[in-house]
Short mmCIF file of C-alpha atoms (C1' of nucleotides) in Angstrom, two decimals:
data_model
loop_
_atom_site.label_atom_id
_atom_site.label_comp_id
_atom_site.label_asym_id
_atom_site.label_seq_id
_atom_site.Cartn_x
_atom_site.Cartn_y
_atom_site.Cartn_z
CA MET A 695 -0.46 0.00 0.03
CA ALA A 696 3.33 2.12 -0.32
CA SER A 697 1.46 3.88 -3.39
CA ALA A 698 -1.73 5.02 -0.95
CA ILE A 699 0.81 6.39 1.07
CA ALA A 700 2.74 8.11 -1.84
CA ILE A 701 -0.43 9.72 -2.40
CA ALA A 702 -1.00 11.07 0.53
CA ASP A 703 2.33 12.60 1.26
CA ALA A 704 1.61 14.26 -1.93
CA GLU A 705 -2.06 15.45 -2.17
CA GLY A 706 -3.59 14.83 1.46
CA ILE A 707 -5.80 11.87 2.17
CA ASP A 708 -8.61 13.16 0.55
CA ALA A 709 -7.31 12.30 -2.98
CA VAL A 710 -6.78 9.14 -1.77
CA SER A 711 -9.93 6.95 -2.84
CA ILE A 712 -9.91 3.77 -3.96
CA ARG A 713 -10.53 4.02 -7.93
CA ARG A 714 -6.96 6.28 -7.71
CA VAL A 715 -4.92 4.01 -5.25
CA ALA A 716 -5.99 0.84 -8.11
CA ALA A 717 -5.25 3.28 -10.70
CA GLU A 718 -1.79 4.00 -9.81
CA LEU A 719 -1.55 -0.06 -9.38
CA GLY A 720 -2.73 -1.24 -13.04
CA ALA A 721 -5.72 -2.51 -11.33
CA ARG A 722 -9.74 -1.86 -11.23
CA ALA A 723 -11.36 -0.06 -8.72
CA MET A 724 -12.95 -3.19 -7.07
CA SER A 725 -9.59 -5.39 -7.22
CA LEU A 726 -8.75 -3.63 -4.06
CA TYR A 727 -11.43 -5.30 -2.09
CA THR A 728 -9.69 -8.16 -2.14
CA HIS A 729 -7.95 -7.10 0.27
CA ILE A 730 -9.75 -5.05 2.06
CA GLU A 731 -13.27 -4.98 3.16
CA ARG A 732 -13.82 -1.50 3.69
CA LYS A 733 -11.88 1.93 2.59
CA GLU A 734 -11.08 2.33 6.53
CA ASP A 735 -8.99 -0.86 6.38
CA LEU A 736 -6.80 1.15 3.65
CA PHE A 737 -6.43 4.12 5.93
CA ASP A 738 -5.24 1.60 8.64
CA LEU A 739 -3.01 -0.14 6.98
CA MET A 740 -1.39 3.35 5.97
CA ALA A 741 -1.58 4.63 9.32
CA ASP A 742 -0.35 1.41 10.87
CA GLU A 743 2.77 1.21 7.91
CA VAL A 744 3.62 4.66 9.41
CA ASN A 745 3.04 3.81 12.90
CA ALA A 746 6.33 1.48 11.95
CA GLU A 747 8.57 5.09 11.68
CA ILE A 748 7.72 6.56 15.06
CA LEU A 749 9.25 3.56 16.34
CA VAL A 750 12.87 4.53 18.19
CA GLU A 751 15.86 2.72 16.87
CA GLY A 752 18.15 1.00 19.00
CA GLU A 753 18.04 1.91 22.43
CA LEU A 754 16.79 4.22 24.84
CA PRO A 755 17.61 6.77 27.06
CA GLY A 756 17.79 5.65 30.38
CA ASP A 757 16.70 9.08 31.89
CA TRP A 758 13.02 8.49 31.65
CA ARG A 759 12.59 12.56 30.76
CA GLU A 760 15.30 11.70 27.59
CA ALA A 761 13.60 8.71 27.04
CA ILE A 762 9.52 10.24 26.18
CA SER A 763 11.09 13.52 25.05
CA ALA A 764 12.92 11.08 22.11
CA ILE A 765 10.02 9.44 21.65
CA VAL A 766 7.61 12.52 21.19
CA ARG A 767 9.77 13.99 19.02
CA ARG A 768 10.19 11.27 16.91
CA THR A 769 6.20 11.71 16.87
CA ARG A 770 6.64 14.78 15.36
CA GLU A 771 8.71 14.37 13.10
CA VAL A 772 6.44 11.36 11.28
CA LEU A 773 3.45 13.56 12.12
CA ARG A 774 5.85 16.33 9.57
CA ARG A 775 6.27 13.33 6.77
CA HIS A 776 3.66 12.49 6.87
CA PRO A 777 0.75 14.88 7.25
CA TRP A 778 -2.16 13.46 6.59
CA LEU A 779 -1.89 10.74 9.60
CA VAL A 780 -3.47 13.09 12.13
CA ASP A 781 -6.52 12.82 10.39
CA LEU A 782 -6.39 8.85 11.16
CA VAL A 783 -5.06 9.12 14.26
CA SER A 784 -7.89 11.72 15.41
CA ARG A 785 -10.59 9.08 13.81
CA ARG A 786 -9.94 5.98 15.75
CA PRO A 787 -7.42 5.00 18.44
CA GLN A 788 -4.37 3.11 16.75
CA VAL A 789 -4.06 -0.19 17.63
CA GLY A 790 -2.54 -1.80 15.01
CA PRO A 791 0.99 -4.04 15.36
CA ASN A 792 2.84 -1.06 15.39
CA GLY A 793 0.82 0.96 17.33
CA LEU A 794 0.48 -1.44 19.95
CA ARG A 795 4.59 -2.03 19.30
CA HIS A 796 4.11 2.23 19.76
CA GLY A 797 2.27 2.07 23.54
CA GLU A 798 4.96 -1.02 24.35
CA GLN A 799 7.94 1.45 23.65
CA SER A 800 6.37 4.34 25.58
CA LEU A 801 5.82 2.06 28.57
CA ALA A 802 9.38 0.73 28.07
CA ALA A 803 10.63 4.48 28.75
CA LEU A 804 9.50 5.08 32.13
CA SER A 805 10.23 1.05 33.23
CA ARG A 806 13.38 2.60 35.91
CA LEU A 807 10.18 4.32 37.46
CA ARG A 808 8.96 2.97 40.53
CA ILE A 809 5.26 4.02 40.03
CA GLU A 810 1.92 2.13 39.54
CA PRO A 811 1.51 0.84 35.53
CA GLU A 812 -1.46 3.04 35.59
CA TRP A 813 0.38 6.32 36.02
CA LYS A 814 3.03 5.72 33.77
CA TRP A 815 -0.14 5.45 31.35
CA ARG A 816 -1.36 8.47 32.76
CA ILE A 817 2.00 10.75 32.11
CA ILE A 818 2.20 8.71 28.77
CA ALA A 819 -1.30 10.19 28.15
CA ALA A 820 -0.89 13.29 29.07
CA VAL A 821 2.06 13.62 26.42
CA ASP A 822 0.79 12.49 24.20
CA ASP A 823 -2.67 15.08 24.75
CA TYR A 824 -0.22 17.79 24.15
CA ALA A 825 1.97 16.02 21.43
CA LEU A 826 -1.10 15.63 19.50
CA GLY A 827 -2.70 18.89 19.67
CA PHE A 828 0.82 20.26 19.45
CA VAL A 829 1.20 18.60 16.05
CA ILE A 830 -1.89 19.24 14.98
CA ARG A 831 -2.08 22.65 15.34
CA GLU A 832 1.51 22.96 13.64
CA GLY A 833 0.25 21.03 10.26
CA MET A 834 -2.80 23.56 10.81
CA ARG A 835 -0.78 26.44 11.06
CA GLN A 836 1.94 25.89 7.43
CA GLU A 837 -0.48 25.23 5.09
CA GLY A 838 -3.65 26.39 6.01
CA SER A 839 -6.37 24.18 4.90
CA ARG A 840 -4.72 20.85 2.89
CA GLY A 841 -5.30 20.53 -0.20
CA TYR A 842 -5.25 23.84 -0.33
CA ALA A 843 -2.44 25.66 -1.61
CA TRP A 844 -1.99 28.95 -0.65
CA THR A 845 1.20 30.49 -0.11
CA GLN A 846 1.88 32.29 3.18
CA ALA A 847 2.17 35.47 1.39
CA GLU A 848 -0.69 35.27 -0.60
CA ARG A 849 -2.85 33.92 2.46
CA ASP A 850 -1.69 37.50 4.19
CA ALA A 851 -2.95 39.25 2.15
CA LEU A 852 -6.00 38.25 2.27
CA MET A 853 -6.77 37.99 5.66
CA ARG A 854 -4.78 41.39 6.52
CA PRO A 855 -8.24 43.91 5.76
CA TYR A 856 -10.23 41.42 7.91
CA LEU A 857 -8.18 41.08 10.43
CA ARG A 858 -7.82 44.85 10.54
CA GLU A 859 -10.65 45.33 10.87
CA PHE A 860 -11.18 43.80 14.36
CA ILE A 861 -7.91 45.09 15.37
CA ASP A 862 -9.47 48.68 14.74
CA SER A 863 -13.31 47.81 16.41
CA GLY A 864 -11.28 48.03 19.78
CA GLU A 865 -12.58 45.50 20.84
CA PHE A 866 -10.02 43.59 21.34
CA PRO A 867 -7.03 44.67 23.48
CA ASN A 868 -5.41 42.24 24.23
CA LEU A 869 -5.35 40.39 21.49
CA ALA A 870 -4.95 43.30 18.82
CA PRO A 871 -0.89 44.59 19.57
CA LEU A 872 -0.07 40.67 18.99
CA LEU A 873 -1.66 40.58 15.70
CA ALA A 874 -0.64 43.80 14.88
CA ASP A 875 2.73 42.47 14.14
CA GLY A 876 2.18 39.67 11.90
CA ALA A 877 -0.35 36.98 13.57
CA PRO A 878 1.21 35.05 16.15
CA ASP A 879 0.05 32.05 14.84
CA VAL A 880 2.19 31.94 11.76
CA GLU A 881 5.59 31.48 13.31
CA GLY A 882 8.91 30.25 11.26
CA GLY A 883 10.17 26.61 11.63
CA ASP A 884 12.58 26.95 14.33
CA ARG A 885 10.70 28.66 16.58
CA ALA A 886 8.30 26.04 16.16
CA ASP A 887 10.52 23.67 17.57
CA ASP A 888 11.06 25.94 20.12
CA ASP A 889 7.73 26.15 21.65
CA PHE A 890 7.83 22.26 20.71
CA GLU A 891 10.31 21.55 23.40
CA ARG A 892 9.36 23.96 25.83
CA GLY A 893 5.71 22.77 25.62
CA LEU A 894 7.37 19.38 26.59
CA ARG A 895 9.40 20.67 29.57
CA TRP A 896 6.81 22.45 30.95
CA MET A 897 4.18 19.15 30.81
CA LEU A 898 7.44 16.94 32.20
CA ASP A 899 8.14 19.43 35.26
CA GLY A 900 4.66 19.87 36.26
CA ILE A 901 4.95 15.89 36.24
CA ALA A 902 7.81 15.53 38.12
CA ARG A 903 7.04 17.91 40.87
CA ASP A 904 3.66 16.06 40.90
CA LEU A 905 5.17 12.88 41.58
CA ALA A 906 8.76 13.53 43.13
CA LEU A 907 10.23 11.96 40.19
CA MET B 117 -27.06 27.48 9.85
CA ALA B 118 -28.67 25.78 12.81
CA SER B 119 -29.95 22.38 10.32
CA ALA B 120 -26.55 22.33 9.51
CA ILE B 121 -25.01 22.21 13.49
CA ALA B 122 -27.72 19.95 13.95
CA ILE B 123 -27.07 17.67 11.51
CA ALA B 124 -23.59 17.52 12.31
CA ASP B 125 -24.18 16.90 15.95
CA ALA B 126 -26.79 14.30 15.64
CA GLU B 127 -24.78 11.94 12.72
CA GLY B 128 -21.26 13.57 12.48
CA ILE B 129 -19.47 16.12 10.20
CA ASP B 130 -19.33 13.77 7.08
CA ALA B 131 -23.37 13.97 6.99
CA VAL B 132 -23.29 17.13 6.28
CA SER B 133 -24.03 17.88 2.66
CA ILE B 134 -25.07 20.43 0.10
CA ARG B 135 -28.41 18.69 -0.70
CA ARG B 136 -29.03 17.32 2.73
CA VAL B 137 -28.61 20.90 4.23
CA ALA B 138 -30.57 21.99 1.54
CA ALA B 139 -33.29 19.24 2.27
CA GLU B 140 -33.95 19.76 5.55
CA LEU B 141 -34.42 23.63 4.88
CA GLY B 142 -36.85 22.56 1.80
CA ALA B 143 -34.69 24.21 -0.70
CA ARG B 144 -33.07 23.21 -3.50
CA ALA B 145 -29.11 22.01 -3.34
CA MET B 146 -27.96 25.41 -5.69
CA SER B 147 -30.24 27.32 -3.70
CA LEU B 148 -26.77 27.42 -0.82
CA TYR B 149 -24.96 29.03 -3.15
CA THR B 150 -26.26 32.51 -3.09
CA HIS B 151 -25.11 32.26 0.42
CA ILE B 152 -22.10 30.52 0.44
CA GLU B 153 -19.42 29.66 -2.26
CA ARG B 154 -17.71 26.93 -1.26
CA LYS B 155 -18.68 23.86 1.08
CA GLU B 156 -16.08 25.29 3.13
CA ASP B 157 -17.70 28.69 4.01
CA LEU B 158 -19.94 26.56 5.64
CA PHE B 159 -18.26 24.73 7.64
CA ASP B 160 -16.66 28.54 8.64
CA LEU B 161 -19.90 29.40 9.46
CA MET B 162 -20.96 26.27 11.63
CA ALA B 163 -17.16 26.50 13.86
CA ASP B 164 -17.99 30.48 14.07
CA GLU B 165 -20.83 29.52 15.35
CA VAL B 166 -20.24 26.84 17.55
CA ASN B 167 -16.39 28.71 18.75
CA ALA B 168 -19.23 31.81 20.43
CA GLU B 169 -20.58 28.78 22.86
CA ILE B 170 -16.85 28.59 24.42
CA LEU B 171 -16.73 32.10 25.09
CA VAL B 172 -17.26 32.20 29.42
CA GLU B 173 -19.70 34.58 30.33
CA GLY B 174 -19.50 36.50 32.97
CA GLU B 175 -16.02 37.43 34.76
CA LEU B 176 -13.33 35.81 34.69
CA PRO B 177 -11.58 34.43 37.88
CA GLY B 178 -8.57 36.70 39.17
CA ASP B 179 -5.89 34.10 39.47
CA TRP B 180 -4.76 33.33 36.63
CA ARG B 181 -4.36 29.61 36.31
CA GLU B 182 -8.12 29.36 37.28
CA ALA B 183 -9.16 31.97 33.99
CA ILE B 184 -7.31 29.57 32.00
CA SER B 185 -8.18 26.77 34.11
CA ALA B 186 -12.24 27.99 33.18
CA ILE B 187 -11.76 29.04 29.34
CA VAL B 188 -10.54 25.42 29.13
CA ARG B 189 -12.96 23.32 30.72
CA ARG B 190 -15.54 25.13 28.63
CA THR B 191 -13.94 24.45 25.55
CA ARG B 192 -13.87 20.59 26.56
CA GLU B 193 -17.51 20.90 27.29
CA VAL B 194 -17.84 22.51 24.30
CA LEU B 195 -16.05 19.82 21.89
CA ARG B 196 -17.76 17.48 23.93
CA ARG B 197 -21.42 19.01 22.77
CA HIS B 198 -20.23 19.03 19.25
CA PRO B 199 -17.96 16.48 18.66
CA TRP B 200 -17.11 17.19 14.92
CA LEU B 201 -15.75 21.05 15.85
CA VAL B 202 -12.94 19.32 16.49
CA ASP B 203 -12.39 17.79 12.51
CA LEU B 204 -13.15 21.76 12.05
CA VAL B 205 -10.74 22.84 14.14
CA SER B 206 -8.00 20.24 13.26
CA ARG B 207 -8.09 21.59 9.55
CA ARG B 208 -7.42 25.42 9.87
CA PRO B 209 -7.07 27.93 12.29
CA GLN B 210 -10.21 29.61 13.64
CA VAL B 211 -10.25 33.24 12.61
CA GLY B 212 -13.70 33.48 12.66
CA PRO B 213 -15.05 36.60 14.63
CA ASN B 214 -16.15 33.68 17.54
CA GLY B 215 -12.39 32.71 17.66
CA LEU B 216 -10.56 35.93 18.56
CA ARG B 217 -12.77 36.78 20.98
CA HIS B 218 -11.61 33.55 21.94
CA GLY B 219 -8.58 34.76 22.16
CA GLU B 220 -8.64 37.66 23.05
CA GLN B 221 -10.70 36.48 26.38
CA SER B 222 -8.02 33.78 26.63
CA LEU B 223 -5.54 36.40 26.83
CA ALA B 224 -7.62 38.89 28.90
CA ALA B 225 -7.51 35.83 31.49
CA LEU B 226 -3.47 36.39 31.56
CA SER B 227 -4.12 40.09 31.58
CA ARG B 228 -2.31 40.44 35.16
CA LEU B 229 0.56 38.65 35.12
CA ARG B 230 3.10 40.61 33.85
CA ILE B 231 4.90 39.30 31.32
CA GLU B 232 5.67 40.17 28.05
CA PRO B 233 2.13 39.18 25.67
CA GLU B 234 4.81 36.97 23.28
CA TRP B 235 4.74 34.71 26.00
CA LYS B 236 0.83 35.38 27.07
CA TRP B 237 0.30 34.08 23.77
CA ARG B 238 3.05 31.11 24.73
CA ILE B 239 1.08 29.67 27.18
CA ILE B 240 -2.25 30.00 25.68
CA ALA B 241 -0.66 27.33 22.74
CA ALA B 242 1.06 25.07 24.82
CA VAL B 243 -2.86 24.53 27.49
CA ASP B 244 -4.73 24.94 24.04
CA ASP B 245 -2.43 22.59 23.08
CA TYR B 246 -3.01 19.83 25.55
CA ALA B 247 -6.09 20.25 25.84
CA LEU B 248 -6.93 20.06 22.08
CA GLY B 249 -5.21 16.61 22.05
CA PHE B 250 -6.57 15.56 25.09
CA VAL B 251 -10.14 16.17 23.81
CA ILE B 252 -9.36 14.26 20.35
CA ARG B 253 -8.17 11.48 22.17
CA GLU B 254 -11.28 11.41 24.20
CA GLY B 255 -13.41 11.72 21.28
CA MET B 256 -11.77 9.19 19.46
CA ARG B 257 -11.94 6.59 22.48
CA GLN B 258 -16.26 7.21 23.11
CA GLU B 259 -17.17 6.52 20.03
CA GLY B 260 -14.44 4.80 17.90
CA SER B 261 -14.83 6.07 14.82
CA ARG B 262 -17.58 8.80 14.33
CA GLY B 263 -20.55 7.87 12.63
CA TYR B 264 -19.80 3.73 13.27
CA ALA B 265 -21.99 3.26 15.72
CA TRP B 266 -20.96 0.41 17.47
CA THR B 267 -21.84 -0.64 21.29
CA GLN B 268 -18.86 -0.54 23.90
CA ALA B 269 -19.42 -4.11 24.65
CA GLU B 270 -19.71 -4.86 21.14
CA ARG B 271 -16.17 -3.51 20.12
CA ASP B 272 -14.55 -4.90 23.21
CA ALA B 273 -15.38 -8.64 22.33
CA LEU B 274 -14.14 -7.91 18.95
CA MET B 275 -10.88 -6.22 19.92
CA ARG B 276 -10.48 -9.08 23.08
CA PRO B 277 -9.35 -12.08 20.62
CA TYR B 278 -7.12 -10.11 18.77
CA LEU B 279 -5.40 -8.56 21.51
CA ARG B 280 -4.79 -11.92 23.48
CA GLU B 281 -3.17 -12.84 20.30
CA PHE B 282 -0.94 -10.37 20.90
CA ILE B 283 -0.26 -10.39 24.87
CA ASP B 284 0.50 -14.05 24.83
CA SER B 285 2.88 -13.06 21.99
CA GLY B 286 5.18 -11.45 25.10
CA GLU B 287 6.41 -8.68 22.70
CA PHE B 288 4.78 -6.52 25.06
CA PRO B 289 6.05 -6.70 28.91
CA ASN B 290 5.12 -3.27 29.59
CA LEU B 291 1.79 -3.05 28.02
CA ALA B 292 0.25 -6.49 28.67
CA PRO B 293 -0.42 -6.02 32.64
CA LEU B 294 -2.31 -3.13 31.49
CA LEU B 295 -4.66 -4.53 28.45
CA ALA B 296 -5.65 -7.56 30.69
CA ASP B 297 -8.04 -6.05 32.36
CA GLY B 298 -10.23 -3.68 30.43
CA ALA B 299 -8.23 -1.30 27.83
CA PRO B 300 -6.86 1.78 29.62
CA ASP B 301 -7.65 3.74 26.36
CA VAL B 302 -11.45 2.91 27.55
CA GLU B 303 -11.83 4.47 30.89
CA GLY B 304 -15.05 6.26 31.97
CA GLY B 305 -16.97 9.09 32.23
CA ASP B 306 -15.16 10.66 35.90
CA ARG B 307 -12.02 9.07 34.92
CA ALA B 308 -12.00 11.48 32.37
CA ASP B 309 -12.60 13.93 33.98
CA ASP B 310 -10.20 13.41 36.37
CA ASP B 311 -7.41 12.85 34.04
CA PHE B 312 -8.38 16.43 32.13
CA GLU B 313 -7.62 18.40 34.97
CA ARG B 314 -4.59 16.08 36.04
CA GLY B 315 -3.17 16.79 32.70
CA LEU B 316 -4.01 20.58 33.04
CA ARG B 317 -3.05 21.04 36.27
CA TRP B 318 0.53 19.96 35.66
CA MET B 319 0.78 22.07 32.61
CA LEU B 320 0.08 24.59 34.41
CA ASP B 321 2.55 23.62 37.61
CA GLY B 322 5.89 23.54 34.72
CA ILE B 323 4.54 27.11 33.18
CA ALA B 324 4.42 28.68 37.24
CA ARG B 325 7.75 27.40 37.49
CA ASP B 326 9.15 28.07 34.79
CA LEU B 327 8.22 31.58 34.26
CA ALA B 328 8.04 32.10 38.70
CA LEU B 329 4.26 33.11 38.51
"C1'" DC C 978 -0.55 -34.67 -14.08
"C1'" DG C 979 -6.15 -33.42 -14.14
"C1'" DG C 980 -9.75 -31.31 -11.92
"C1'" DA C 981 -11.95 -28.92 -8.68
"C1'" DA C 982 -11.75 -25.71 -5.15
"C1'" DA C 983 -10.50 -21.15 -4.04
"C1'" DA C 984 -9.45 -16.33 -4.76
"C1'" DT C 985 -8.46 -13.40 -7.78
"C1'" DC C 986 -10.54 -9.89 -11.41
"C1'" DG C 987 -13.57 -6.97 -14.75
"C1'" DA C 988 -17.11 -4.84 -16.14
"C1'" DT C 989 -21.50 -2.62 -14.97
"C1'" DA C 990 -24.84 0.08 -11.83
"C1'" DC C 991 -26.47 2.68 -8.20
"C1'" DG C 992 -26.99 6.14 -4.91
"C1'" DC C 993 -24.28 9.47 -3.06
"C1'" DC C 994 -21.35 13.40 -3.70
"C1'" DG C 995 -19.64 19.02 -5.10
"C1'" DT C 996 -20.64 22.51 -7.98
"C1'" DA C 997 -20.38 24.40 -13.29
"C1'" DC C 998 -24.07 26.32 -16.13
"C1'" DG C 999 -28.11 28.91 -17.62
"C1'" DG C 1000 -32.71 30.19 -17.81
"C1'" DA C 1001 -37.12 31.70 -14.44
"C1'" DA C 1002 -39.00 33.90 -11.15
"C1'" DT C 1003 -38.45 37.37 -7.53
"C1'" DG C 1004 -38.23 42.35 -5.93
"C1'" DG C 1005 -36.88 46.78 -4.98
"C1'" DT C 1006 -35.91 51.13 -8.11
"C1'" DG C 1007 -35.91 54.73 -11.07
"C1'" DC D 1306 -44.40 50.39 -15.82
"C1'" DA D 1307 -39.68 49.42 -17.35
"C1'" DC D 1308 -35.41 47.55 -15.63
"C1'" DC D 1309 -31.66 45.64 -13.27
"C1'" DA D 1310 -29.50 42.78 -9.81
"C1'" DT D 1311 -30.57 39.24 -6.84
"C1'" DT D 1312 -32.01 34.68 -5.36
"C1'" DC D 1313 -34.23 30.23 -7.11
"C1'" DC D 1314 -34.27 25.73 -9.68
"C1'" DG D 1315 -32.95 21.92 -13.33
"C1'" DT D 1316 -29.79 19.95 -15.28
"C1'" DA D 1317 -25.77 17.71 -16.21
"C1'" DC D 1318 -20.38 16.03 -15.38
"C1'" DG D 1319 -17.13 13.70 -13.21
"C1'" DG D 1320 -16.05 12.16 -9.27
"C1'" DC D 1321 -17.08 8.78 -5.29
"C1'" DG D 1322 -17.59 3.95 -2.23
"C1'" DT D 1323 -18.97 -0.80 -3.46
"C1'" DA D 1324 -23.01 -4.60 -4.51
"C1'" DT D 1325 -23.23 -7.78 -7.94
"C1'" DC D 1326 -22.05 -11.54 -10.86
"C1'" DG D 1327 -19.89 -14.03 -14.46
"C1'" DA D 1328 -14.99 -14.46 -15.86
"C1'" DT D 1329 -10.83 -15.63 -14.74
"C1'" DT D 1330 -6.26 -17.17 -12.82
"C1'" DT D 1331 -3.76 -19.17 -9.07
"C1'" DT D 1332 -3.44 -23.42 -5.88
"C1'" DC D 1333 -4.01 -27.70 -3.69
"C1'" DC D 1334 -5.01 -32.93 -3.15
"C1'" DG D 1335 -5.23 -36.84 -4.93
#
DNA sequence: CGGAAAATCGATACGCCGTACGGAATGGTG
DNA sequence: CACCATTCCGTACGGCGTATCGATTTTCCG
């Protein structure tokens, strides 16, 4: 199903249609249904294949914070490489083999900690929540709507007069200064890295303090 | 466009089609294109209408942590009431009037803090990232795939033999104990409340420590 | 190797979808 | 009343997921 992934990488998940994938393979549409039962199954296969990329190779760092940071950074990288994955991740739990392996690896990152397994899971959930939210909002920022390929400048030009109206209305005393010089929504690439690391550190700090780790 | 929202609430965002909404209104499909230009515009209108519900009425708590907690809790409530909103939120920035008002209110929650506006925005972004991720994973847990209405028990029954196979494989020493007694993915309703509050507290603690607030 | 059984393929068709287009109706303004 | 802009409506095009079914290929066993 590499063809399906290639299509999604290039044109987004909506471009992945049964007919399209079949054409890419030189087959007819209905032939795909010998391998899958519903289109959703195709998506599941795609997701699990890419979930394999999330697995961190080699030894995990011994320090638990470094270990889950490594995993979560890798998750972000993969989600940037395959932005359509967030559409699938947000639709259903990832319980394919590689999804489970990812869960296992996340737990392994905390294996040294002497706390109950439930708590390990809660830590992972909180960090994953943050990371998922960040990556979603990051992706949405950099491409606007997936599929509509406006450049940053074009969208900026369209948006500015619209935003100006609101700024001038005086209804947004706190927001206006931030909107004035380039929307804060659109920050450069390395800024995003800093933001990601900072939020992650905040979350981990809060966890460490609370659980005295 | 209340009809469109009603459809989405009841059957998910995919059930919202131009023809369907038109029928609900006793009109023909093409008549809708008098008011909107593309289907996306309809989604934008729906999103902004619901974004209004996110706004916290009355005075915000004076304490900044309480204030943004109140906003974020309300966000979660609304996203539970209108689960389809996450599909729209994750596709494009919310810059409608009510989306902006929400941003303004979030900043207002931090107005007492004597830090630079950029830092306020970073705090809000981190908290929103966490909240968005949590709500997405929460919604995905409780309904599986939106549209496919399996009961919890049915999905459980289907899943168990599949998971058992992996548990017995021995490849998942850390994960297996958690999967054994009811997947940790599926926690009850009040548990979810606790989880949400705990993660939020962790994030806010980390922020407060780092910025000495 | 021969033939039965199972898996795969192919074409066609149904009912959806978003929306381009062009004509008909409508309502407000001179 | 005539004019014109806005709104409405029917039709049509190309694309979608997939049910059905006959034809073909592949696999397996005696």
